[in-house]
Tab-separated table of C-alpha atoms in Angstrom:
chain	number	residue	atom	x	y	z
A	1	MET	CA	-3.784	-9.411	-5.498
A	2	VAL	CA	-4.104	-7.934	-2.006
A	3	ILE	CA	-2.782	-4.411	-1.398
A	4	PRO	CA	-0.892	-3.926	1.899
A	5	VAL	CA	-1.481	-0.612	3.647
A	6	HIS	CA	-0.022	-1.004	7.162
A	7	ASP	CA	1.632	-3.564	9.420
A	8	VAL	CA	1.031	-3.973	13.157
A	9	ASN	CA	4.733	-4.040	13.988
A	10	PRO	CA	5.943	-0.770	15.546
A	11	VAL	CA	9.561	0.404	15.493
A	12	SER	CA	11.439	2.246	18.219
A	13	ARG	CA	13.643	4.422	16.009
A	14	THR	CA	13.275	6.357	12.784
A	15	PRO	CA	14.079	4.265	9.653
A	16	HIS	CA	16.303	6.890	8.048
A	17	VAL	CA	17.627	4.599	5.302
A	18	THR	CA	14.156	3.451	4.280
A	19	TYR	CA	12.966	7.053	4.017
A	20	ALA	CA	16.125	8.084	2.157
A	21	LEU	CA	15.684	5.279	-0.378
A	22	ILE	CA	12.083	6.296	-0.997
A	23	ILE	CA	13.046	9.956	-1.466
A	24	ALA	CA	15.918	9.015	-3.786
A	25	ASN	CA	13.687	6.807	-5.948
A	26	VAL	CA	11.021	9.505	-6.242
A	27	LEU	CA	13.537	12.236	-7.103
A	28	VAL	CA	15.309	10.104	-9.705
A	29	PHE	CA	11.967	9.254	-11.293
A	30	LEU	CA	10.889	12.885	-11.467
A	31	PHE	CA	14.190	13.914	-13.079
A	32	MET	CA	14.305	10.991	-15.512
A	33	PRO	CA	13.612	11.946	-19.134
A	34	GLY	CA	9.834	11.919	-19.394
A	35	GLY	CA	9.383	11.082	-15.712
A	36	ALA	CA	7.277	14.087	-14.806
A	37	GLY	CA	5.403	13.729	-18.089
A	38	SER	CA	4.481	10.136	-17.299
A	39	VAL	CA	2.938	11.286	-14.019
A	40	ALA	CA	0.870	13.826	-15.920
A	41	GLY	CA	-0.010	11.309	-18.619
A	42	GLU	CA	1.901	13.254	-21.263
A	43	GLY	CA	4.693	12.282	-23.603
A	44	SER	CA	6.235	12.924	-27.012
A	45	LEU	CA	8.494	11.154	-29.463
A	46	ALA	CA	11.411	13.335	-28.383
A	47	GLN	CA	10.863	12.364	-24.755
A	48	LEU	CA	10.599	8.689	-25.717
A	49	CYS	CA	13.861	8.809	-27.671
A	50	HIS	CA	15.590	10.631	-24.827
A	51	LEU	CA	14.278	8.032	-22.364
A	52	GLN	CA	15.481	5.128	-24.524
A	53	ALA	CA	18.962	6.644	-24.672
A	54	PHE	CA	18.937	7.234	-20.918
A	55	LEU	CA	17.896	3.654	-20.128
A	56	GLU	CA	20.416	2.196	-22.549
A	57	GLN	CA	23.150	3.975	-20.612
A	58	TYR	CA	21.968	3.467	-17.020
A	59	ALA	CA	19.722	0.371	-16.982
A	60	ALA	CA	20.998	-3.164	-16.467
A	61	VAL	CA	20.869	-5.388	-19.569
A	62	PRO	CA	21.118	-9.190	-19.145
A	63	GLN	CA	23.339	-9.667	-22.215
A	64	GLU	CA	25.776	-7.106	-20.887
A	65	LEU	CA	25.785	-8.554	-17.353
A	66	ILE	CA	26.471	-12.150	-18.399
A	67	HIS	CA	28.442	-11.843	-21.627
A	68	GLY	CA	29.809	-8.312	-21.424
A	69	GLN	CA	28.308	-7.659	-24.867
A	70	LEU	CA	27.962	-3.906	-25.202
A	71	PRO	CA	25.961	-2.841	-28.283
A	72	ALA	CA	27.720	-1.246	-31.247
A	73	VAL	CA	24.874	1.221	-31.774
A	74	VAL	CA	22.415	2.663	-29.278
A	75	PRO	CA	19.680	5.315	-29.243
A	76	THR	CA	21.353	8.712	-29.128
A	77	GLY	CA	18.315	10.613	-27.840
A	78	GLY	CA	17.797	12.424	-31.115
A	79	VAL	CA	14.799	12.355	-33.448
A	80	ALA	CA	14.927	12.210	-37.229
A	81	VAL	CA	12.577	11.523	-40.139
A	82	GLY	CA	13.344	8.412	-42.160
A	83	PRO	CA	11.690	6.492	-44.999
A	84	HIS	CA	9.022	5.215	-42.602
A	85	GLY	CA	8.423	8.483	-40.798
A	86	PRO	CA	9.888	10.054	-37.663
A	87	GLY	CA	11.850	7.876	-35.233
A	88	CYS	CA	14.725	7.709	-32.785
A	89	VAL	CA	18.267	8.139	-34.069
A	90	ILE	CA	20.790	5.389	-33.302
A	91	GLY	CA	24.551	5.577	-33.418
A	92	PRO	CA	27.752	4.478	-31.649
A	93	PRO	CA	27.654	5.152	-27.898
A	94	ASP	CA	29.607	8.210	-26.760
A	95	TYR	CA	30.064	6.842	-23.208
A	96	ASP	CA	31.730	3.956	-21.396
A	97	LYS	CA	29.285	1.729	-19.545
A	98	SER	CA	30.084	-0.600	-16.653
A	99	PRO	CA	27.540	-3.454	-16.643
A	100	ALA	CA	28.164	-4.143	-12.950
A	101	LEU	CA	27.606	-0.503	-12.002
A	102	SER	CA	24.465	-0.384	-14.140
A	103	VAL	CA	22.822	-2.834	-11.719
A	104	PHE	CA	23.127	-0.221	-8.980
A	105	THR	CA	21.842	2.676	-11.077
A	106	ALA	CA	18.951	0.528	-12.356
A	107	LEU	CA	17.724	0.077	-8.768
A	108	PHE	CA	16.584	3.721	-8.805
A	109	LEU	CA	14.905	3.743	-12.225
A	110	HIS	CA	11.214	3.033	-12.797
A	111	GLY	CA	9.117	2.692	-15.913
A	112	GLY	CA	6.062	4.589	-14.695
A	113	TRP	CA	4.385	6.083	-11.676
A	114	LEU	CA	2.439	2.887	-10.859
A	115	HIS	CA	5.694	0.924	-10.938
A	116	LEU	CA	7.301	3.468	-8.619
A	117	LEU	CA	4.425	3.856	-6.151
A	118	GLY	CA	3.856	0.114	-5.849
A	119	ASN	CA	7.506	-0.483	-4.994
A	120	MET	CA	7.679	2.411	-2.553
A	121	LEU	CA	4.508	1.268	-0.768
A	122	PHE	CA	6.010	-2.160	-0.046
A	123	LEU	CA	9.327	-0.609	1.026
A	124	LEU	CA	7.590	1.846	3.354
A	125	ILE	CA	5.485	-0.838	5.062
A	126	PHE	CA	8.064	-3.597	5.451
A	127	GLY	CA	11.443	-1.862	5.261
A	128	ASN	CA	11.332	-0.059	8.614
A	129	ASN	CA	11.288	-3.244	10.720
A	130	ILE	CA	14.080	-4.860	8.727
A	131	GLU	CA	16.165	-1.700	9.032
A	132	GLU	CA	15.634	-1.624	12.794
A	133	ARG	CA	16.621	-5.295	13.132
A	134	MET	CA	19.733	-4.992	10.964
A	135	GLY	CA	20.807	-1.427	11.694
A	136	HIS	CA	21.040	1.416	9.204
A	137	VAL	CA	24.301	0.537	7.436
A	138	ARG	CA	23.722	-3.206	7.303
A	139	PHE	CA	20.205	-2.652	5.991
A	140	LEU	CA	21.506	-0.470	3.160
A	141	LEU	CA	24.086	-3.121	2.254
A	142	PHE	CA	21.406	-5.800	2.481
A	143	TYR	CA	19.143	-3.828	0.145
A	144	VAL	CA	21.882	-3.417	-2.464
A	145	VAL	CA	23.011	-7.062	-2.218
A	146	CYS	CA	19.454	-8.289	-2.757
A	147	GLY	CA	19.126	-5.965	-5.739
A	148	TYR	CA	22.314	-7.347	-7.266
A	149	ALA	CA	21.273	-10.944	-6.569
A	150	ALA	CA	17.903	-10.343	-8.221
A	151	SER	CA	19.391	-8.656	-11.303
A	152	TYR	CA	22.129	-11.217	-11.885
A	153	GLY	CA	19.744	-14.088	-11.134
A	154	PHE	CA	17.328	-12.793	-13.750
A	155	ALA	CA	20.195	-12.242	-16.202
A	156	LEU	CA	21.431	-15.824	-15.791
A	157	LEU	CA	17.960	-17.094	-16.671
A	158	ASN	CA	17.628	-14.653	-19.594
A	159	ASP	CA	21.198	-14.231	-20.789
A	160	ASP	CA	20.166	-13.523	-24.395
A	161	SER	CA	17.858	-10.638	-23.473
A	162	ALA	CA	18.731	-7.117	-24.560
A	163	GLU	CA	15.746	-5.539	-22.753
A	164	PRO	CA	16.686	-2.992	-20.063
A	165	LEU	CA	16.104	-4.220	-16.509
A	166	ILE	CA	15.007	-1.421	-14.171
A	167	GLY	CA	13.304	-0.931	-10.830
A	168	ALA	CA	13.783	-1.516	-7.121
A	169	SER	CA	11.527	-4.590	-7.160
A	170	GLY	CA	14.331	-7.128	-6.730
A	171	ALA	CA	15.819	-5.322	-3.738
A	172	ILE	CA	12.396	-4.814	-2.170
A	173	ALA	CA	11.581	-8.476	-2.753
A	174	GLY	CA	14.613	-9.186	-0.569
A	175	VAL	CA	13.082	-6.991	2.139
A	176	LEU	CA	9.855	-8.998	1.895
A	177	GLY	CA	11.763	-12.271	2.169
A	178	ALA	CA	13.563	-11.033	5.269
A	179	TYR	CA	10.276	-9.884	6.802
A	180	LEU	CA	8.735	-13.306	6.231
A	181	VAL	CA	11.652	-14.948	8.029
A	182	LEU	CA	11.843	-12.513	10.953
A	183	TYR	CA	8.198	-11.520	11.494
A	184	PRO	CA	5.962	-14.245	10.021
A	185	ARG	CA	3.235	-13.690	12.626
A	186	ALA	CA	3.071	-9.901	12.374
A	187	ARG	CA	-0.353	-8.703	11.325
A	188	VAL	CA	-0.636	-6.773	8.068
A	189	TRP	CA	-3.569	-4.626	7.052
A	190	VAL	CA	-4.490	-5.271	3.426
A	191	LEU	CA	-7.196	-4.245	0.986
A	192	VAL	CA	-8.770	-7.200	-0.793
A	193	PRO	CA	-10.701	-6.417	-3.996
A	194	PHE	CA	-14.069	-8.146	-3.558
A	195	LEU	CA	-16.742	-6.012	-5.251
A	196	VAL	CA	-15.279	-3.207	-3.109
A	197	PHE	CA	-11.930	-3.018	-1.340
A	198	LEU	CA	-12.387	-5.030	1.840
A	199	PRO	CA	-9.938	-4.210	4.693
A	200	LEU	CA	-8.534	-7.290	6.422
A	201	ARG	CA	-5.828	-7.883	9.008
A	202	LEU	CA	-3.853	-10.964	7.970
A	203	PRO	CA	-0.640	-12.610	9.192
A	204	ALA	CA	2.494	-11.658	7.286
A	205	TRP	CA	3.241	-15.267	6.371
A	206	LEU	CA	-0.033	-15.410	4.450
A	207	VAL	CA	0.332	-12.034	2.720
A	208	LEU	CA	3.984	-12.434	1.750
A	209	GLY	CA	3.739	-16.153	1.086
A	210	PHE	CA	0.870	-15.532	-1.318
A	211	TRP	CA	2.852	-12.739	-2.989
A	212	PHE	CA	5.860	-15.027	-3.464
A	213	VAL	CA	3.767	-17.853	-4.913
A	214	LEU	CA	2.247	-15.439	-7.426
A	215	GLN	CA	5.694	-14.225	-8.490
A	216	ALA	CA	6.901	-17.808	-8.931
A	217	VAL	CA	3.856	-18.694	-11.035
A	218	TYR	CA	4.114	-15.526	-13.100
A	219	SER	CA	7.839	-16.088	-13.697
A	220	ASN	CA	6.841	-19.177	-15.700
A	221	GLY	CA	4.512	-17.074	-17.831
A	222	GLU	CA	1.377	-18.534	-16.283
A	223	GLY	CA	-1.703	-16.374	-15.806
A	224	VAL	CA	-0.260	-13.083	-17.096
A	225	SER	CA	0.029	-11.433	-20.478
A	226	ASP	CA	2.942	-9.142	-19.540
A	227	ALA	CA	5.367	-11.820	-18.337
A	228	GLY	CA	7.885	-10.582	-20.888
A	229	THR	CA	7.871	-7.010	-19.554
A	230	VAL	CA	7.907	-7.671	-15.793
A	231	ALA	CA	10.960	-9.395	-14.321
A	232	TYR	CA	9.079	-11.802	-12.060
A	233	ALA	CA	12.098	-14.110	-11.873
A	234	ALA	CA	14.092	-11.233	-10.363
A	235	HIS	CA	11.432	-10.928	-7.656
A	236	VAL	CA	11.760	-14.631	-6.869
A	237	VAL	CA	15.563	-14.506	-6.662
A	238	GLY	CA	15.557	-11.331	-4.575
A	239	PHE	CA	12.991	-12.799	-2.164
A	240	LEU	CA	15.028	-15.984	-1.665
A	241	ALA	CA	18.216	-13.955	-1.191
A	242	GLY	CA	16.516	-11.852	1.483
A	243	MET	CA	15.312	-14.976	3.286
A	244	ALA	CA	18.770	-16.523	3.240
A	245	ILE	CA	20.524	-13.400	4.525
A	246	ALA	CA	17.966	-12.793	7.280
A	247	TRP	CA	17.806	-16.397	8.517
A	248	PRO	CA	20.760	-16.101	10.961
A	249	LEU	CA	18.996	-13.111	12.581
A	250	ARG	CA	15.935	-15.108	13.625
A	251	PRO	CA	17.268	-15.936	17.117
A	252	GLY	CA	16.840	-12.877	19.290
A	253	THR	CA	14.370	-11.126	17.001
A	254	PRO	CA	11.647	-9.715	19.273
A	255	PRO	CA	8.164	-10.901	18.309
A	256	PRO	CA	5.660	-8.306	17.063
A	257	PRO	CA	2.317	-7.663	18.736
A	258	GLU	CA	-0.120	-10.445	17.899
A	259	PRO	CA	-3.756	-9.329	17.779
A	260	ARG	CA	-6.141	-12.247	17.867
A	261	GLY	CA	-8.278	-13.236	14.916
A	262	LEU	CA	-8.722	-11.968	11.367
A	263	LEU	CA	-10.680	-8.744	11.840
A	264	PHE	CA	-12.164	-6.478	9.240
A	265	GLY	CA	-14.315	-3.393	8.881
A	266	ARG	CA	-15.246	-0.955	11.630
A	267	ARG	CA	-14.491	-3.355	14.512
A	268	ALA	CA	-10.844	-3.592	13.531
A	269	ARG	CA	-9.966	0.068	12.999
A	270	PRO	CA	-9.341	1.418	16.530
A	271	GLY	CA	-5.601	1.420	17.191
A	272	TRP	CA	-5.072	-0.580	13.997
C-alpha cells in the first residue's frame, strides 16, 4: 500500500474545517478511556473495561442502527473477580442511547494511534482542496453525510453485527471519492515500500483508484486476516457517496498544476 505524503494542488485559503476536524479527532482520542495509554503502549484491565463501556455508549452498532435493538446488559466500566478470574462487569445500561446520534459520535472515536494518524494523514492531504471547492459549511455537511452513508451502508450489509463501529474512515473515504472526481490529474507524492520507501509523484486517479480497489477487495475478505475488524465496506460506501455528491461540482472546478512525468528521488524534490 502506498503512503501519501503531499499533493501538488495548492489552496488559496486556510482550510479551517479540515484543521478543526483533525484537532477534534486528536483531542477526543487523547481523552478517551485508555487513549493516552494506547499512545504510550500501556494499558490495564480497568482501562479496557472502561473503554468497552465508553464504546458501547458512544460507538455505532449495526444491530442498533438497523433494528433498533439496544442490549439489555452492557459493560459498566467496573472490574470484578469471577469464577474464571478478573473481568469486566456487565449490567443494565444507566443511559439512553440514540443509535442515529451514535453515528456522529463514532466519527470522532479511534481504536488506536495508528488508526487515528492514518485517517488524519489522508484528511490533511486531500481535505483542504475539497473544502476550498465546496466552502467551509458545505464541506462540513458533506463530511458528516459521507460518514452517515458509510456507517449505515456497512450496517445494512452487516445487520446482525453487535461489534462497535468507530472511526472517521467512512467520512474520509468520501473526501477521497470527491477528490478523485474533482482532481483526478492532480499529482500526489507517495512513499512506495520497495526494499526502502521510494518517493514517487503519481496522478491522483492512480493513487485513489488503487486505494478504492483494495478496499473493495478487502471488503470481500480477500487478502487480509483482519477483515472482520476493519470496516472495509464502510470505506467503499463512503467513497461512492463522496463521488456522487461531488459529481455536480466537476464543471467549473479549476484544474490543478500538472507536472510532467512520474518523477522520483532527488530530481523531483525542488518545489515538490
